XYZ file of C-alpha atoms in Angstrom:
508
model
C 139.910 90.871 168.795
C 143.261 90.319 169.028
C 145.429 92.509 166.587
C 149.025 93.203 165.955
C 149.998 97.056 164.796
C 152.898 97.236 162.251
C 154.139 100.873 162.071
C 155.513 101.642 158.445
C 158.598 103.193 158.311
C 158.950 103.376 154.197
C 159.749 99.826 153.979
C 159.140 97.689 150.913
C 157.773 94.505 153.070
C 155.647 96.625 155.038
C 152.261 94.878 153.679
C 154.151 91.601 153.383
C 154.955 92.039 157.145
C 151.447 92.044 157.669
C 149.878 89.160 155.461
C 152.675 87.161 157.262
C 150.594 87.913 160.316
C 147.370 87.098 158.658
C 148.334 83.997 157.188
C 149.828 82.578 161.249
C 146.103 83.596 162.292
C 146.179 86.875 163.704
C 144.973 90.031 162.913
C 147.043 92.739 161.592
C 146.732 96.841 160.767
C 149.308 99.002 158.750
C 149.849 102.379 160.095
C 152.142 104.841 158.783
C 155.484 106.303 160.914
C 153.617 109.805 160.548
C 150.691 108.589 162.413
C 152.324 106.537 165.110
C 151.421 108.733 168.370
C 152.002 106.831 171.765
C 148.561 107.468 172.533
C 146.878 106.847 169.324
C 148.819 103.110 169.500
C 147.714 102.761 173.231
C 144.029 103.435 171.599
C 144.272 101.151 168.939
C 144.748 98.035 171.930
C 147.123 95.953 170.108
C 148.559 92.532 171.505
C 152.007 94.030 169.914
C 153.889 96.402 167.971
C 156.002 95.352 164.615
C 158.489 98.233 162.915
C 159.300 97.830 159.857
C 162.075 97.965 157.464
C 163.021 101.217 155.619
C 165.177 102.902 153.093
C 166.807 105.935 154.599
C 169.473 105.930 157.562
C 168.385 106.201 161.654
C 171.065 108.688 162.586
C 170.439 111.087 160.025
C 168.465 113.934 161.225
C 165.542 113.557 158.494
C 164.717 109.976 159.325
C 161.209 108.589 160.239
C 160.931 107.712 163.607
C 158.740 107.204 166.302
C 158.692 108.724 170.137
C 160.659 106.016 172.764
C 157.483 105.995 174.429
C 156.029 103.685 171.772
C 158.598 101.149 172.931
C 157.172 101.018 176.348
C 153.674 100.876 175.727
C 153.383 97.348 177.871
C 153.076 95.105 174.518
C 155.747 93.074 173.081
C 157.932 95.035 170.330
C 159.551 93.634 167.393
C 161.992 95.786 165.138
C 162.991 94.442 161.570
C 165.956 96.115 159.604
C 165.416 99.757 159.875
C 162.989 98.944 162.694
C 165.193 97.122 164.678
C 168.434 100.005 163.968
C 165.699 102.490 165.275
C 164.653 100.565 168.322
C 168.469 100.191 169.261
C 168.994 103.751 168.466
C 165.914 104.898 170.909
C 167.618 102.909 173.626
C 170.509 104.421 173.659
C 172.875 102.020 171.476
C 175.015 103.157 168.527
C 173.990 102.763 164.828
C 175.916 103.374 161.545
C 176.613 102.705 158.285
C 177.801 98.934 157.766
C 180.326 99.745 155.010
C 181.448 96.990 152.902
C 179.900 94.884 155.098
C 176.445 95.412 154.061
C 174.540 92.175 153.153
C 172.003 91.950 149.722
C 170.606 88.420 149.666
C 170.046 85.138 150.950
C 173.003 85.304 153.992
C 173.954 81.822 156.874
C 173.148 83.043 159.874
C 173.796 81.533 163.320
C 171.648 81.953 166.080
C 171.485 81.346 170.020
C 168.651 79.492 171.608
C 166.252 82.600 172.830
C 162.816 83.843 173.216
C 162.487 84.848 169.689
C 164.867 82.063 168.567
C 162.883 79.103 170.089
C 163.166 75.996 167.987
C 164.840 77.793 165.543
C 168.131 78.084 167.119
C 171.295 76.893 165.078
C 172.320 77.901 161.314
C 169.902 78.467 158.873
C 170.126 80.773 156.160
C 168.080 84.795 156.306
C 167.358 87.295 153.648
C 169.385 90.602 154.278
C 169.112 93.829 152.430
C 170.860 96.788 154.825
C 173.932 98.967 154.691
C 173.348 100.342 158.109
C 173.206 98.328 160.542
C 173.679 98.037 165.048
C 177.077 99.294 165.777
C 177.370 98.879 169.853
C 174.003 97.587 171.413
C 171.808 99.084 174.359
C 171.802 98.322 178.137
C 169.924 95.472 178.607
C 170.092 93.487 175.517
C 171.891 90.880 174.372
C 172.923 89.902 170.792
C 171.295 86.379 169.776
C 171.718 85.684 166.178
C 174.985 86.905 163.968
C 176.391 86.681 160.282
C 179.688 86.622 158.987
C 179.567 90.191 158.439
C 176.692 91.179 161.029
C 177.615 90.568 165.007
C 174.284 91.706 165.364
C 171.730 89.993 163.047
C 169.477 90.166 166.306
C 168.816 91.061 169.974
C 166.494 91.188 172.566
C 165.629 92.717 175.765
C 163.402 89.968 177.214
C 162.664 92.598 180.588
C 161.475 95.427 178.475
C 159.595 92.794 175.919
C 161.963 94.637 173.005
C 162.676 92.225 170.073
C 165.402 93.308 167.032
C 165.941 91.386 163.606
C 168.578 92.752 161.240
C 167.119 89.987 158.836
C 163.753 90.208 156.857
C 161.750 86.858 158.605
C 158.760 88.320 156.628
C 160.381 86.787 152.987
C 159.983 82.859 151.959
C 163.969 83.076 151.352
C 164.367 83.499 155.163
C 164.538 79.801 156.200
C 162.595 79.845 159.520
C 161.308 83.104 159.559
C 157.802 81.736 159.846
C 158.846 79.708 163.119
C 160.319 83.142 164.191
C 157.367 85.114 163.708
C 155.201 82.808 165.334
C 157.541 82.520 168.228
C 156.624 86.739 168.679
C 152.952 86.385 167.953
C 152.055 83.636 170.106
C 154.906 82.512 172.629
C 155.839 86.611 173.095
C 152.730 88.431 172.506
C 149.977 85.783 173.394
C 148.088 85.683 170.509
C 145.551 82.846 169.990
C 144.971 83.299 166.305
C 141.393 83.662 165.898
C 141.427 85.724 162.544
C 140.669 84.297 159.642
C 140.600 85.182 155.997
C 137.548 83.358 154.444
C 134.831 85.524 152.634
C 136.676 88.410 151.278
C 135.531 87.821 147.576
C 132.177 88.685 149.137
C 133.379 91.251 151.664
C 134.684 93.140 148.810
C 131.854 92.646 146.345
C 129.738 94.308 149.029
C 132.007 97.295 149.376
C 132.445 97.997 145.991
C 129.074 97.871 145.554
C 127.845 99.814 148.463
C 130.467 102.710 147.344
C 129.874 102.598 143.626
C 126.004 102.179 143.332
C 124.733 104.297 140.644
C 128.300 104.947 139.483
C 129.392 103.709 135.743
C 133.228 102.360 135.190
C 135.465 101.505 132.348
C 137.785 98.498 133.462
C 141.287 98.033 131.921
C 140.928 94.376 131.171
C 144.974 93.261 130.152
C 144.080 89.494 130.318
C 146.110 89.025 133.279
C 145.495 87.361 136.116
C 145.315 90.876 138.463
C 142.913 92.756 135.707
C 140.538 89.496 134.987
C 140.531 89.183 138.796
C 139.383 92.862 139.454
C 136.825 92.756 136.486
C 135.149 89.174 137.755
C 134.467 91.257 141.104
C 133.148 94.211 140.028
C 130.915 92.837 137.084
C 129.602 91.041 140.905
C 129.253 94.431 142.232
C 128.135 96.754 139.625
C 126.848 94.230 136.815
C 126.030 96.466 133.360
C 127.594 99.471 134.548
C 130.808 97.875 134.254
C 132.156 97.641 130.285
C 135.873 96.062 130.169
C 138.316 97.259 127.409
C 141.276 95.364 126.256
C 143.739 97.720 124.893
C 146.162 95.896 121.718
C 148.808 97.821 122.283
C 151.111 96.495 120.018
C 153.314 95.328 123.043
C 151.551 92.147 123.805
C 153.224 88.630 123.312
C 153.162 86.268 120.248
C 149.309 85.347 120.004
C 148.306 87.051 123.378
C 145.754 89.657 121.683
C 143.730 86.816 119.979
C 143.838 84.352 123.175
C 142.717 87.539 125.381
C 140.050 88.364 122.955
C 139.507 83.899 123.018
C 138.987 84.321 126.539
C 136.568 87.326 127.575
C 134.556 88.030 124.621
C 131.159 86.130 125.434
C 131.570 85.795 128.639
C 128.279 85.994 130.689
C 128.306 89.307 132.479
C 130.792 90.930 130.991
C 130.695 94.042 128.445
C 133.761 93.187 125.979
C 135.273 95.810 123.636
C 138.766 95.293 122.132
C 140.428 98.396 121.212
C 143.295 98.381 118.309
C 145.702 101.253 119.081
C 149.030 99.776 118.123
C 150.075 102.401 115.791
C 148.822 105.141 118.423
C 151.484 103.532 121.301
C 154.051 103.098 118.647
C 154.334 106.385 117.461
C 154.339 108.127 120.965
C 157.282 105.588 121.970
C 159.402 106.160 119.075
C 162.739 107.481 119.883
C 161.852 107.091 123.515
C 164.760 104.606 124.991
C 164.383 105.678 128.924
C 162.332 103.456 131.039
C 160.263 105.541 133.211
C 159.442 107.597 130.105
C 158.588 104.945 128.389
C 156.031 103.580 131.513
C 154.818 107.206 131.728
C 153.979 107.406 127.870
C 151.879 103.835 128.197
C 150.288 104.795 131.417
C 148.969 107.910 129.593
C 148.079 106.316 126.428
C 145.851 103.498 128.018
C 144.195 106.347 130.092
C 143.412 108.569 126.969
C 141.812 105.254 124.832
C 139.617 104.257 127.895
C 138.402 108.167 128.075
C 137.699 107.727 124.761
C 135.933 104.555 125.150
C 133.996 105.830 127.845
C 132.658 108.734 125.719
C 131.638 106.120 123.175
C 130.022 104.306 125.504
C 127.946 106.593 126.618
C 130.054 107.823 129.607
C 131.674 106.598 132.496
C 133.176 107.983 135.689
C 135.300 105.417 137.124
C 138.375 103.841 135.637
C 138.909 100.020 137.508
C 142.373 98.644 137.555
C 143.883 95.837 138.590
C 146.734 97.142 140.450
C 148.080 95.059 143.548
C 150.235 95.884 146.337
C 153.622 95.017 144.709
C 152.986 97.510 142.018
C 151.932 100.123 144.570
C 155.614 99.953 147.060
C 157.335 99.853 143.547
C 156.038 102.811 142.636
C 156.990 104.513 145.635
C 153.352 105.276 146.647
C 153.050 106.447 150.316
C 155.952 105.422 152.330
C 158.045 103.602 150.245
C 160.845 104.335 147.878
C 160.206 104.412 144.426
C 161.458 101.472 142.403
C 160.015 101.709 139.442
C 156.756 103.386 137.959
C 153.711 100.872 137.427
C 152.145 102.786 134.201
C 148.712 102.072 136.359
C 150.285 103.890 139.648
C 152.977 105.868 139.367
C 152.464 106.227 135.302
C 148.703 107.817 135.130
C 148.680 111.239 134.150
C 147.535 114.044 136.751
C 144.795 115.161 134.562
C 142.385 112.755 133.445
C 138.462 112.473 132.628
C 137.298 110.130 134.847
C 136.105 111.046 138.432
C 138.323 108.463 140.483
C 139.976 105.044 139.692
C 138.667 102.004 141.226
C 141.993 99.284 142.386
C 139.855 96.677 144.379
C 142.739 94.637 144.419
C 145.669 96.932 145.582
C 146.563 95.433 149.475
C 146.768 91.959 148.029
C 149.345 90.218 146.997
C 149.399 87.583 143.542
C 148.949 84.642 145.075
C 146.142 86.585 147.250
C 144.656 87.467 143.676
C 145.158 84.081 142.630
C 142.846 82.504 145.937
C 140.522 85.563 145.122
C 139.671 84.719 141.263
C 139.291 80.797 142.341
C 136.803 82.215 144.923
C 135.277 84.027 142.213
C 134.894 80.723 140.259
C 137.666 82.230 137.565
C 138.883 78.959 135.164
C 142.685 78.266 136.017
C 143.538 79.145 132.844
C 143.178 82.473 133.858
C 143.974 82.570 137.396
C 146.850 80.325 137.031
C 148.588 82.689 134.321
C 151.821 83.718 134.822
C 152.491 87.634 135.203
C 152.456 89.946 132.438
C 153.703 93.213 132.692
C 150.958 95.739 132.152
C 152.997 97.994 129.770
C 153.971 95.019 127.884
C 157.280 93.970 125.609
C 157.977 97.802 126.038
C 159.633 97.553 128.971
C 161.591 93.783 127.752
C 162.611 95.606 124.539
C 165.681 97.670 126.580
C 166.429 100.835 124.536
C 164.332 102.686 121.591
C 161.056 99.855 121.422
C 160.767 99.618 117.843
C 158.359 96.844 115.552
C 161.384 95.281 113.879
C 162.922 94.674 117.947
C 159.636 93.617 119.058
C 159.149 90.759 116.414
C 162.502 89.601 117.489
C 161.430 89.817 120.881
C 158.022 88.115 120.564
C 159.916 85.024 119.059
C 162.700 84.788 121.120
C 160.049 84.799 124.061
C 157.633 82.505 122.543
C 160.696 79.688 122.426
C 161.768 80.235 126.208
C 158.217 79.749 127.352
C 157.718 76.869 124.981
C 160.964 74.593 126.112
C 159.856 75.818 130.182
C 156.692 74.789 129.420
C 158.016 71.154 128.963
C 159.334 71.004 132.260
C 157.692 69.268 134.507
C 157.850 71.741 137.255
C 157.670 75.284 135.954
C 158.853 78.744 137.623
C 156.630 81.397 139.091
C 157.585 83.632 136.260
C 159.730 83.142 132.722
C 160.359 85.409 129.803
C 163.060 86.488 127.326
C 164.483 90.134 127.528
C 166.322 91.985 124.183
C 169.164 93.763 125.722
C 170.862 97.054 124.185
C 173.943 95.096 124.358
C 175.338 93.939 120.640
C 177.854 91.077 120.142
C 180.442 89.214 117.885
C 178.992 86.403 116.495
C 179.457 83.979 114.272
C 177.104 82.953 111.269
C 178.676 79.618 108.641
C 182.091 81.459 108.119
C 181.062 84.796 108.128
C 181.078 87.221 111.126
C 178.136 88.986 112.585
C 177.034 91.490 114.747
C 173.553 91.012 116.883
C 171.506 91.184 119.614
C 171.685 89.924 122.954
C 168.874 88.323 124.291
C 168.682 87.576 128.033
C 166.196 84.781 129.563
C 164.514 85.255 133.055
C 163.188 82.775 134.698
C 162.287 83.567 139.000
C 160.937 81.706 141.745
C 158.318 83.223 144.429
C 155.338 83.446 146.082
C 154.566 87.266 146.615
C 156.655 88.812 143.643
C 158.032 91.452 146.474
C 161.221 89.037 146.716
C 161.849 86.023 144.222
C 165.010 83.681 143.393
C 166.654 82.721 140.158
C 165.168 79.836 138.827
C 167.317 76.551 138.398
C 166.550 75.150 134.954
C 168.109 72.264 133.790
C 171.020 73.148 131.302
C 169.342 71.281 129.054
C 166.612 73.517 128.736
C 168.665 76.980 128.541
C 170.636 74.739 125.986
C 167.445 74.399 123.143
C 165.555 77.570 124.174
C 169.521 78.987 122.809
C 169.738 77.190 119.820
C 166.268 77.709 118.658
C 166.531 81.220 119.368
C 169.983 81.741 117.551
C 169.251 79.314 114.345
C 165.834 80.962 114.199
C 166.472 84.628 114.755
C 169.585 85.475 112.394
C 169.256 88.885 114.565
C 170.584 87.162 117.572
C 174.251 86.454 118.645
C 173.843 85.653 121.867
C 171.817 84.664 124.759
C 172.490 84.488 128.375
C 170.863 83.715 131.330
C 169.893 85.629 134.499
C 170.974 84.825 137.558
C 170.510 87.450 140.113
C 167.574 87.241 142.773
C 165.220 90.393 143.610
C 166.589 91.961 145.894
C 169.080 93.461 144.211
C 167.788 93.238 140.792
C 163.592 93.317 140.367
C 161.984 90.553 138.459
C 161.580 92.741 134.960
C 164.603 94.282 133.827
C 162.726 97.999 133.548
C-alpha cells in the first residue's frame, strides 16, 4: 500500500498534515522527530517523506532534528515551515530569525511555475505563521514562490527530489494548497490514491470492543457533538457496561442543562444519569481569575463526580471522553507546544480512581466527528451542534467566574446566537465573551460604569486554524442593542476580529 510518512517535529498541523493526505486518497502515518531513524524510515517503505512545522528555532543547539540521511532516502521530500528551515539547514544553507519580518496570517504570495507549483503558479494568497525563516539557500535549489517579506516562501531541488514550503498548504486559508499537495503526492511522489476512509465507525467499534471486553466505563457525556459522538460508539462496543453522566456544572449556557437532559435521557442504549454539582464547581472557582487554574480546577472536579458516580454505580474502571485531536496539540501533549490546557487533557489530575481513560475520538478532527456520528446514525441536531467548550462559560467569563457574571453572560450569549441564528448562512462557531475590561457608559442622562462584552463569531473546517466571521453590520448592530437595553450591566460590546493563528477561537 502506498503510504506517505510525516515526521513530527512539535508542530501544531502535524495531524492536519496528515488528514490532508487522507482526504487526496493516500495513506498517511505520524511519526515523531525522536523516532525518525534513516533506517527505521527506509523500513517503513514510504512513497515520501513530509516534515512538519514546529515551534522552536533550527539553529539552536536543542532543536529537533533529523539525520541528513533521511533526506536522501530515494523518496520525494517535502519540508513545511520548520520542516522546510531544517531541510535547508541540513543542506548546507543559512537559517535565522526573520525579525520584523515574520508573517502571522493569511499573506499574497507569488509563485513561479515549478514542480511543486504546477497549475498553481501566479498570486494567490498562503497562511504563514514563522519568525525564522531561509536566510541564503543551498546548492542546488532554487527559490520558487516569495512574499513581500519572505524571498523564500519556497524552493526545490528537483535532482535530489527535496521540496521546501515556508507556507502552511495543509490549512483551508492557504488558497491552493490542496492543488500543491497533490502536485507532491501524485505528480512528485507517484501516488495513485487507493486509500480510502469508509468503515471507521465500525473499525473502531471493533477495537474498542476487542480492548475493553469485560471492562466497565463511566462516559463524560457534555452534550456536545465530540462527547455524544464518543458515547454513540462505545454504547456499540460495550452496550450496559457503559453508563453516561452529564455533569451541570453551573457553567453551561441559557437552557443547555434541560435540552442535554431533552436529548439523552431515554435514549435506547444508553445509561443516563444527570449529576447537579453547581455549587461544588462554584465554590472551588471562587476567587480563582487565572485561566489554566481555572481549566485545572474543572478538569479535576468532573473527574472526582464521575469517581463518585462510578462508586454509586456499582464501579467502573474506565473513564470515556470525548477528546479530539485539536484539544490534544493545544494542550501540548507529545510534541507540540502547549496552548492551552483542555480540562479533559492537559487538566485531569495525576491521581485518579479509574484504571485508564478511554478518548476513541482523539486523532480526528470535528468535522471527522461530525461524518463519524452521521455514520453512527446520530440526529443532526446533535451532530450538527456547534462547539461547546467542555469547561463551559468558565473560561468566557474572563477574570474571577462568579453567578452574578455568569447570568450576564448567559444572556448576553443567548442574544448573539439568537440574531446569528437568523442568518441565513451561519458561522462554524459564535458566542459572546464578558471581558475584565470596564467602560464609560452612558444610561438616560446619567453615567455608568459596566462590562464589556465581546462577540466571536469564526469560520473553519478543522478548528486548528479558523477566520473571523463577516456578519452583516446589521446583525452585530441588534445582537448590541439587545444586549445593552437588556443587560443594564453592560456598556459596551465589541466585536472580534482576529483569525486563529494568532489568537485561538476561545478567548482562554
Amino acid at each position: 500500500m502506498e503510504k506517505i510518512l510525516v515526521i513530527d517535529f512539535g508542530g501544531q498541523y502535524a495531524l492536519l498534515i496528515a488528514r490532508r493526505v487522507r482526504e487526496l486518497g493516500v495513506y498517511a502515518e505520524i511519526m515523531s522527530w525522536r523516532n525518525a531513524a534513516p533506517e527505521r524510515i527506509a523500513e517503513a517503505h514510504c512513497s515520501g517523506l513530509i516534515l512538519t512545522g514546529g515551534p522552536q528555532s533550527v539553529p539552536e543547539p536543542d532543536s529537533p532534528r533529523c539525520a541528513r540521511e533521511v533526506l536522501h532516502l530515494g523518496v520525494p521530500v517535502l519540508g513545511i515551515c520548520y520542516g522546510c528551515q531544517l531541510m535547508a539547514w541540513l543542506e548546507g544553507g543559512e537559517v535565522g530569525s526573520a525579525g520584523a519580518a515574520g508573517e502571522y496570517g493569511g499573506v499574497r504570495l507569488s509563485a513561479a511555475d515549478s514542480e511543486l507549483f504546477r497549475g498553481c503558479a501566479g498570486e494567490s494568497e498562503c497562511w504563514m505563521s514563522h519568525t525564522d525563516r531561509v536566510l541564503a539557500l543551498p546548492e542546488g535549489f532554487k527559490a520558487t514562490a516569495r512574499t513581500e517579506k519572505c524571498p523564500v516562501a519556497a524552493m526545490e531541488n528537483g535532482a535530489a527530489r527535496l521540496y521546501g514550503l515556508q507556507f502552511h498548504p495543509e490549512v483551508t486559508h492557504t488558497e491552493r494548497g490542496r492543488e500543491i499537495l497533490r502536485n507532491f503526492l501524485y505528480d512528485i511522489c507517484g501516488c495513485e490514491g487507493s486509500w480510502r476512509m469508509d468503515g471507521l465507525a465500525q473499525r473502531l467499534i471493533e477495537r474498542c470492543r476487542s480492548e475493553l471486553a469485560g471492562k466497565r466505563a463511566i462516559c463524560g457525556l457534555s452534550g456536545g457533538v465530540d462527547s455524544a459522538v464518543a458515547a454513540a460508539l462505545l454504547e456499540r462496543a460495550m452496550g450496559g457496561r457503559l453508563h453516561c453522566v452529564f455533569v451541570d456544572h453551573g457553567l453551561l449556557r441559557e437552557g443547555e442543562a434541560e435540552l442535554v437532559e431533552r436529548a439523552f435521557r431515554g435514549r435506547s442504549g444508553l445509561n443516563f444519569v444527570r449529576v447537579d454539582a453547581k455549587e461544588r464547581f462554584l465554590g472551588r472557582l471562587r476567587g480563582v481569575a487565572e485561566p489554566e487554574m481555572k481549566r485545572h480546577i474543572i478538569g479535576e472536579e468532573f473527574v472526582r463526580v464521575f469517581e463518585a458516580e462510578a462508586k454509586r454505580l456499582g464501579g467502573a474502571e474506565l473513564l470515556v471522553q470525548g477528546t479530539i485531536y485539536p484539544d490534544v496539540v493545544e494542550s501540548g501533549t507529545g510534541e507540540a507546544a502547549t496552548i492551552k490546557s483542555h480540562h479533559n487533557v492537559g487538566g485531569l489530575p495525576e491521581r485518579m480512581d479509574f484504571e485508564g481513560v478511554v478518548e476513541p475520538l482523539r486523532e480526528l478532527f470535528k468535522d471527522e466527528v461530525r461524518a463519524l456520528g452521521r455514520e453512527l446514525g446520530l440526529p443532526e441536531e446533535l451532530v450538527g451542534r456547534q462547539p461547546f467548550p467542555g469547561p463551559g462559560l468558565a473560561v468566557r467569563v474572563i477574570g474571577e467566574v462568579t453567578e452574578g457574571r455568569l447570568r450576564v453572560l448567559r444572556r448576553a450569549d443567548a442574544i448573539f446566537r439568537e440574531e446569528v441564528e437568523h442568518l441565513p448562512e451561519r458561522p462554524s462557531q459564535y458566542f459572546a465573551v464578558l471581558t475584565d475590561t470596564r467602560s464609560v457608559g452612558v444610561r438616560g442622562d446619567a453615567r455608568s460604569w459596566g462590562e464589556t462584552v465581546a462577540l466571536r463569531a469564526v469560520t473553519t473546517d478543522d478548528f486548528m486554524t479558523a477566520d473571523w466571521s463577516r456578519l452583516p453590520l446589521e446583525a452585530l448592530a441588534r445582537a448590541s442593542e439587545r444586549i445593552t437595553g437588556e443587560l443594564p450591566e453592560v456598556s459596551r460590546v465589541v466585536y472580534d476580529i482576529t483569525s486563529k493563528p494568532p489568537a485561538t477561537v476561545e478567548w482562554e
